Short mmCIF file of C-alpha atoms in Angstrom, two decimals:
data_model
loop_
_atom_site.label_atom_id
_atom_site.label_comp_id
_atom_site.label_asym_id
_atom_site.label_seq_id
_atom_site.Cartn_x
_atom_site.Cartn_y
_atom_site.Cartn_z
CA MET T 1 63.33 67.91 224.50
CA PRO T 2 60.18 67.19 224.63
CA ARG T 3 57.35 70.21 224.60
CA HIS T 4 54.47 68.65 225.46
CA ILE T 5 54.92 64.87 228.03
CA VAL T 6 51.90 63.09 229.57
CA CYS T 7 52.45 60.96 232.14
CA LEU T 8 49.43 58.06 232.11
CA THR T 9 49.47 56.99 235.46
CA PHE T 10 47.65 54.02 237.69
CA ASP T 11 46.79 53.22 240.68
CA HIS T 12 46.94 49.98 241.32
CA ASP T 13 44.82 49.94 244.67
CA HIS T 14 42.98 46.33 244.16
CA MET T 15 41.21 45.40 246.96
CA SER T 16 43.46 47.61 249.69
CA GLY T 17 40.81 50.25 248.97
CA PHE T 18 38.10 49.07 250.15
CA ILE T 19 39.67 46.94 252.93
CA ALA T 20 41.39 50.18 253.78
CA ARG T 21 38.35 51.74 254.59
CA GLY T 22 35.98 48.76 256.31
CA LEU T 23 34.73 47.89 253.06
CA THR T 24 35.64 43.89 253.15
CA THR T 25 32.83 41.81 251.92
CA PRO T 26 32.84 39.93 248.99
CA THR T 27 31.54 42.02 246.34
CA TYR T 28 33.55 44.53 247.42
CA ILE T 29 36.55 42.44 247.47
CA SER T 30 35.68 41.52 244.34
CA ARG T 31 35.78 44.65 242.90
CA GLY T 32 39.64 44.90 243.90
CA GLU T 33 40.40 42.22 241.89
CA TYR T 34 38.81 42.74 239.22
CA ASP T 35 42.21 44.71 238.31
CA MET T 36 43.88 40.92 237.82
CA VAL T 37 41.45 41.03 234.84
CA VAL T 38 42.22 44.21 233.36
CA ILE T 39 46.20 44.90 233.93
CA PRO T 40 47.15 42.11 231.10
CA ARG T 41 44.67 44.50 228.71
CA LEU T 42 46.60 47.07 230.01
CA VAL T 43 50.03 46.31 229.67
CA ALA T 44 48.90 44.82 226.01
CA LEU T 45 47.06 48.53 225.23
CA LEU T 46 50.22 50.50 226.29
CA GLY T 47 52.53 48.03 224.77
CA ARG T 48 50.76 48.85 221.34
CA TYR T 49 51.94 52.18 221.74
CA ASP T 50 55.41 51.86 222.92
CA ILE T 51 54.43 53.88 226.38
CA LYS T 52 55.51 53.61 229.16
CA ALA T 53 53.55 54.26 232.57
CA THR T 54 53.65 54.67 236.01
CA PHE T 55 51.87 52.72 238.22
CA PHE T 56 51.81 53.60 242.07
CA THR T 57 50.54 50.69 244.45
CA PRO T 58 50.82 49.82 247.34
CA GLY T 59 52.09 47.29 249.85
CA HIS T 60 49.67 45.54 250.54
CA THR T 61 49.27 44.81 246.14
CA ILE T 62 52.54 43.59 245.61
CA ASP T 63 52.27 41.35 248.97
CA SER T 64 48.46 39.81 248.52
CA SER T 65 48.31 39.66 244.40
CA PRO T 66 52.17 40.15 242.98
CA GLN T 67 50.80 37.79 239.97
CA SER T 68 48.55 41.32 238.95
CA VAL T 69 51.98 43.07 239.19
CA MET T 70 54.52 41.49 237.46
CA PRO T 71 53.39 42.16 234.40
CA TYR T 72 53.99 45.75 234.17
CA VAL T 73 56.93 45.65 236.17
CA GLU T 74 58.56 43.08 233.12
CA ALA T 75 57.30 45.08 230.96
CA GLY T 76 59.74 47.84 231.82
CA HIS T 77 56.54 49.91 233.55
CA GLU T 78 57.22 52.43 236.49
CA LEU T 79 56.36 50.63 240.13
CA ALA T 80 56.32 53.55 242.44
CA HIS T 81 55.11 53.77 246.52
CA HIS T 82 51.71 53.86 246.91
CA GLY T 83 52.08 53.42 250.87
CA TRP T 84 51.22 50.05 252.31
CA THR T 85 47.84 49.47 253.53
CA HIS T 86 45.69 52.79 251.01
CA ARG T 87 45.22 54.66 254.35
CA LEU T 88 45.71 58.24 254.43
CA PRO T 89 48.90 59.84 255.46
CA ALA T 90 46.44 62.61 257.04
CA SER T 91 44.89 59.67 259.43
CA LEU T 92 47.88 58.22 260.75
CA SER T 93 50.54 58.84 263.67
CA LYS T 94 54.24 59.91 262.39
CA ASP T 95 55.58 56.63 263.67
CA GLU T 96 53.28 54.88 261.35
CA GLU T 97 53.14 57.12 257.74
CA GLU T 98 56.94 55.58 258.30
CA GLU T 99 56.18 52.26 258.02
CA GLU T 100 53.55 52.61 255.65
CA ILE T 101 56.25 54.09 254.15
CA VAL T 102 59.54 51.90 254.95
CA ARG T 103 56.90 48.26 254.31
CA GLY T 104 56.21 49.55 251.09
CA ASN T 105 59.25 49.81 249.61
CA ASN T 106 60.56 47.07 251.04
CA SER T 107 57.62 45.59 249.24
CA ILE T 108 58.92 47.27 246.07
CA LYS T 109 62.77 46.63 246.37
CA ARG T 110 61.15 42.86 246.26
CA VAL T 111 60.06 42.60 242.87
CA THR T 112 62.23 44.77 241.56
CA GLY T 113 65.21 45.41 243.11
CA GLN T 114 65.14 48.88 243.87
CA LEU T 115 63.18 50.49 246.40
CA ALA T 116 61.24 53.38 244.86
CA ARG T 117 61.60 57.23 243.08
CA GLY T 118 58.44 58.71 243.52
CA TYR T 119 55.14 58.11 246.10
CA ARG T 120 52.22 59.33 245.58
CA SER T 121 50.08 59.60 248.56
CA PRO T 122 46.41 58.04 249.04
CA ALA T 123 43.34 59.61 248.18
CA TRP T 124 45.88 62.74 248.20
CA ASP T 125 46.36 63.64 251.68
CA LEU T 126 49.41 64.40 252.51
CA SER T 127 50.48 64.89 256.77
CA PRO T 128 52.04 67.69 258.46
CA HIS T 129 54.94 64.91 258.14
CA SER T 130 54.78 63.03 254.57
CA ILE T 131 57.02 65.48 253.34
CA ASP T 132 60.30 65.43 255.51
CA ILE T 133 59.78 61.48 255.64
CA LEU T 134 59.71 60.98 252.42
CA LEU T 135 62.75 62.80 252.09
CA LYS T 136 64.54 60.53 254.69
CA HIS T 137 63.55 57.88 252.66
CA ARG T 138 65.78 58.98 249.50
CA ILE T 139 61.88 59.89 247.38
CA LYS T 140 62.67 61.79 244.66
CA TYR T 141 59.31 63.31 243.28
CA ASP T 142 55.82 63.43 245.20
CA SER T 143 52.37 63.71 243.28
CA SER T 144 50.02 64.42 246.10
CA LEU T 145 49.48 67.63 245.61
CA MET T 146 47.58 70.64 244.14
CA GLY T 147 49.65 73.37 243.23
CA HIS T 148 49.79 74.02 239.39
CA ASP T 149 48.49 72.03 236.60
CA TYR T 150 51.41 71.27 233.61
CA ASP T 151 54.67 72.07 236.41
CA CYS T 152 57.22 70.76 238.84
CA TYR T 153 57.54 72.52 241.88
CA TYR T 154 59.33 72.33 245.29
CA ALA T 155 57.33 70.71 247.77
CA ARG T 156 57.17 72.67 250.81
CA GLN T 157 56.92 71.90 254.75
CA GLY T 158 56.02 74.10 257.67
CA ASP T 159 53.35 76.16 256.39
CA THR T 160 51.41 77.53 259.10
CA VAL T 161 47.88 77.08 258.91
CA GLU T 162 45.63 78.64 261.59
CA LEU T 163 42.34 79.47 261.43
CA LYS T 164 42.06 83.14 262.40
CA LYS T 165 45.60 84.59 260.92
CA PRO T 166 47.39 84.67 257.62
CA PHE T 167 48.97 81.64 256.44
CA VAL T 168 52.35 81.32 256.67
CA ARG T 169 54.36 79.30 254.05
CA GLY T 170 56.66 76.82 255.61
CA ARG T 171 60.60 75.63 253.81
CA GLU T 172 60.92 74.53 250.16
CA THR T 173 62.55 71.68 250.34
CA THR T 174 64.44 69.25 247.89
CA LEU T 175 61.71 67.04 246.67
CA LEU T 176 59.67 67.49 243.02
CA GLU T 177 56.54 67.60 243.19
CA MET T 178 54.43 67.03 240.12
CA PRO T 179 50.66 67.80 240.64
CA ILE T 180 47.68 66.15 239.77
CA SER T 181 44.04 67.07 239.63
CA TRP T 182 40.76 64.86 240.81
CA SER T 183 39.38 66.08 236.88
CA LEU T 184 42.11 63.95 235.60
CA ASP T 185 41.47 60.83 237.37
CA ASP T 186 38.86 58.59 236.50
CA TYR T 187 37.65 57.36 240.17
CA PRO T 188 34.97 60.36 240.69
CA HIS T 189 33.99 60.02 237.25
CA PHE T 190 32.99 57.17 236.63
CA GLU T 191 33.29 54.44 239.81
CA TYR T 192 29.86 54.24 241.73
CA MET T 193 30.04 53.88 245.49
CA ARG T 194 27.34 53.56 248.11
CA ASN T 195 29.42 55.30 251.42
CA PRO T 196 29.68 54.07 255.08
CA ASN T 197 28.44 57.22 256.67
CA GLY T 198 25.11 56.80 253.37
CA SER T 199 27.22 59.28 251.58
CA ILE T 200 26.47 57.91 247.06
CA GLN T 201 29.04 59.19 244.61
CA ALA T 202 27.82 58.70 242.02
CA GLY T 203 30.14 57.91 239.04
CA LEU T 204 29.02 56.19 236.13
CA MET T 205 29.77 59.13 233.46
CA ASN T 206 29.47 59.67 229.72
CA ALA T 207 33.14 58.01 228.67
CA ASN T 208 33.03 60.21 225.76
CA MET T 209 32.27 63.24 227.52
CA VAL T 210 34.85 62.93 230.30
CA LEU T 211 37.19 61.79 226.55
CA GLU T 212 37.17 65.34 225.70
CA ASN T 213 37.41 67.38 228.98
CA PHE T 214 40.89 65.25 228.94
CA VAL T 215 42.08 65.84 225.72
CA ASP T 216 41.12 70.01 225.83
CA ASP T 217 43.05 69.78 229.17
CA PHE T 218 46.44 68.72 226.80
CA HIS T 219 45.27 71.80 224.00
CA TYR T 220 44.88 74.09 227.25
CA MET T 221 48.88 72.87 227.68
CA ARG T 222 49.56 73.53 224.38
CA GLU T 223 48.33 77.06 224.11
CA VAL T 224 49.46 78.23 228.11
CA CYS T 225 52.36 76.37 227.96
CA PRO T 226 54.16 76.77 224.60
CA ASP T 227 57.49 75.88 225.41
CA PHE T 228 57.41 73.11 228.25
CA GLY T 229 54.35 71.70 230.41
CA ILE T 230 53.82 67.93 231.53
CA LEU T 231 50.36 66.65 232.61
CA THR T 232 49.86 64.08 234.27
CA TYR T 233 46.05 61.91 234.06
CA THR T 234 45.06 59.39 236.81
CA PHE T 235 43.70 56.01 236.59
CA HIS T 236 43.39 52.65 238.29
CA PRO T 237 42.71 49.87 236.47
CA HIS T 238 39.14 48.33 238.06
CA VAL T 239 37.48 51.62 237.34
CA ILE T 240 39.19 52.48 233.68
CA GLY T 241 39.19 48.80 232.95
CA ARG T 242 35.57 48.86 232.20
CA GLY T 243 34.85 47.70 228.14
CA HIS T 244 33.91 51.38 227.16
CA ARG T 245 36.31 53.34 228.93
CA MET T 246 39.44 50.88 228.16
CA MET T 247 37.94 52.23 224.54
CA MET T 248 37.75 55.67 226.14
CA LEU T 249 41.24 54.52 226.98
CA GLU T 250 42.51 54.16 223.56
CA ARG T 251 40.87 57.31 221.92
CA LEU T 252 43.23 59.44 224.79
CA ILE T 253 45.95 58.06 223.52
CA LYS T 254 45.90 58.31 219.85
CA GLN T 255 44.15 62.20 220.10
CA LEU T 256 47.03 63.04 222.38
CA ARG T 257 49.93 61.46 219.95
CA ALA T 258 48.36 63.28 216.77
CA GLY T 259 48.27 66.70 218.80
CA GLY T 260 52.03 66.00 219.84
CA ALA T 261 51.99 64.92 223.13
CA VAL T 262 55.46 62.75 223.82
CA PHE T 263 54.18 60.16 227.25
CA MET T 264 57.05 59.10 229.85
CA THR T 265 56.72 57.56 233.35
CA MET T 266 56.62 60.08 236.05
CA GLU T 267 59.88 59.55 236.94
CA ASN T 268 61.50 60.64 233.54
CA ALA T 269 59.21 62.97 233.43
CA MET T 270 60.98 64.14 236.55
CA LYS T 271 64.57 63.86 234.84
CA ALA T 272 63.33 66.23 231.63
CA TRP T 273 62.09 68.78 234.00
CA LEU T 274 64.97 69.21 235.85
CA GLU T 275 67.39 69.06 232.71
CA ARG T 276 65.82 72.01 231.33
CA LYS T 277 66.09 74.29 234.36
CA GLN T 278 70.08 73.46 234.76
CA ALA T 279 69.57 74.69 231.04
CA LYS T 280 67.82 77.38 231.87
CA ALA T 281 69.99 78.26 235.02
CA ALA T 282 73.23 77.74 232.35
CA GLU T 283 71.48 80.38 229.54
#
């Protein structure tokens, strides 16, 4: 059984993230479209190292630009759910959120022949209804929460959160949570944004400095979880696809592999986690 698993994941937002925020001028749209240049390069890079990755792709991307999606579908990478419009679930009504899941699943089934097994919330912001909706539509794992770094856990539903009262944890569900972190996401490190409210997201960090952080997180996992751990990195094709960042990604792959990393899709990492849990229970 693999000991230290790495999941390379790509949020293939295309232009949906900009449209969801009302950023629809030609320059913003072109920033999203740049991923059509990047995807073949990413698929080639992953192929050189025989790595299967997970692409969390909104239905809007699939339906608007199927030609940008098929290269990684045909190469055997996992296509997972990322909403349809890239609107935050926390900003939607329950019915609107469920519509996103249904519509996104229909888009995924059209190109893969099956429904999604995994889900990642746009901007990692679930609603109070999200867990129940995902379970209703047979999603097996979620990758939107941050309650651990190197281990999976079962997501809760029904937490009670009130300002002047103690926090009360809800019930544990059967939805497996595969946690993430903004610190292991390329977007805040690299993407420059002038937001509609006037704020600036500076981004544009030195790629080698970010690489050092990414590699150190893997080494720390080996230290504190010597028996087993799963580390998930999040990339966006239109962000990581710039030349110096693609070179950083390849150096990351090389260094992780030299350190003993086993690369898996999120679905296969989920299966490995469940197999280990069952094996421990049988001891």
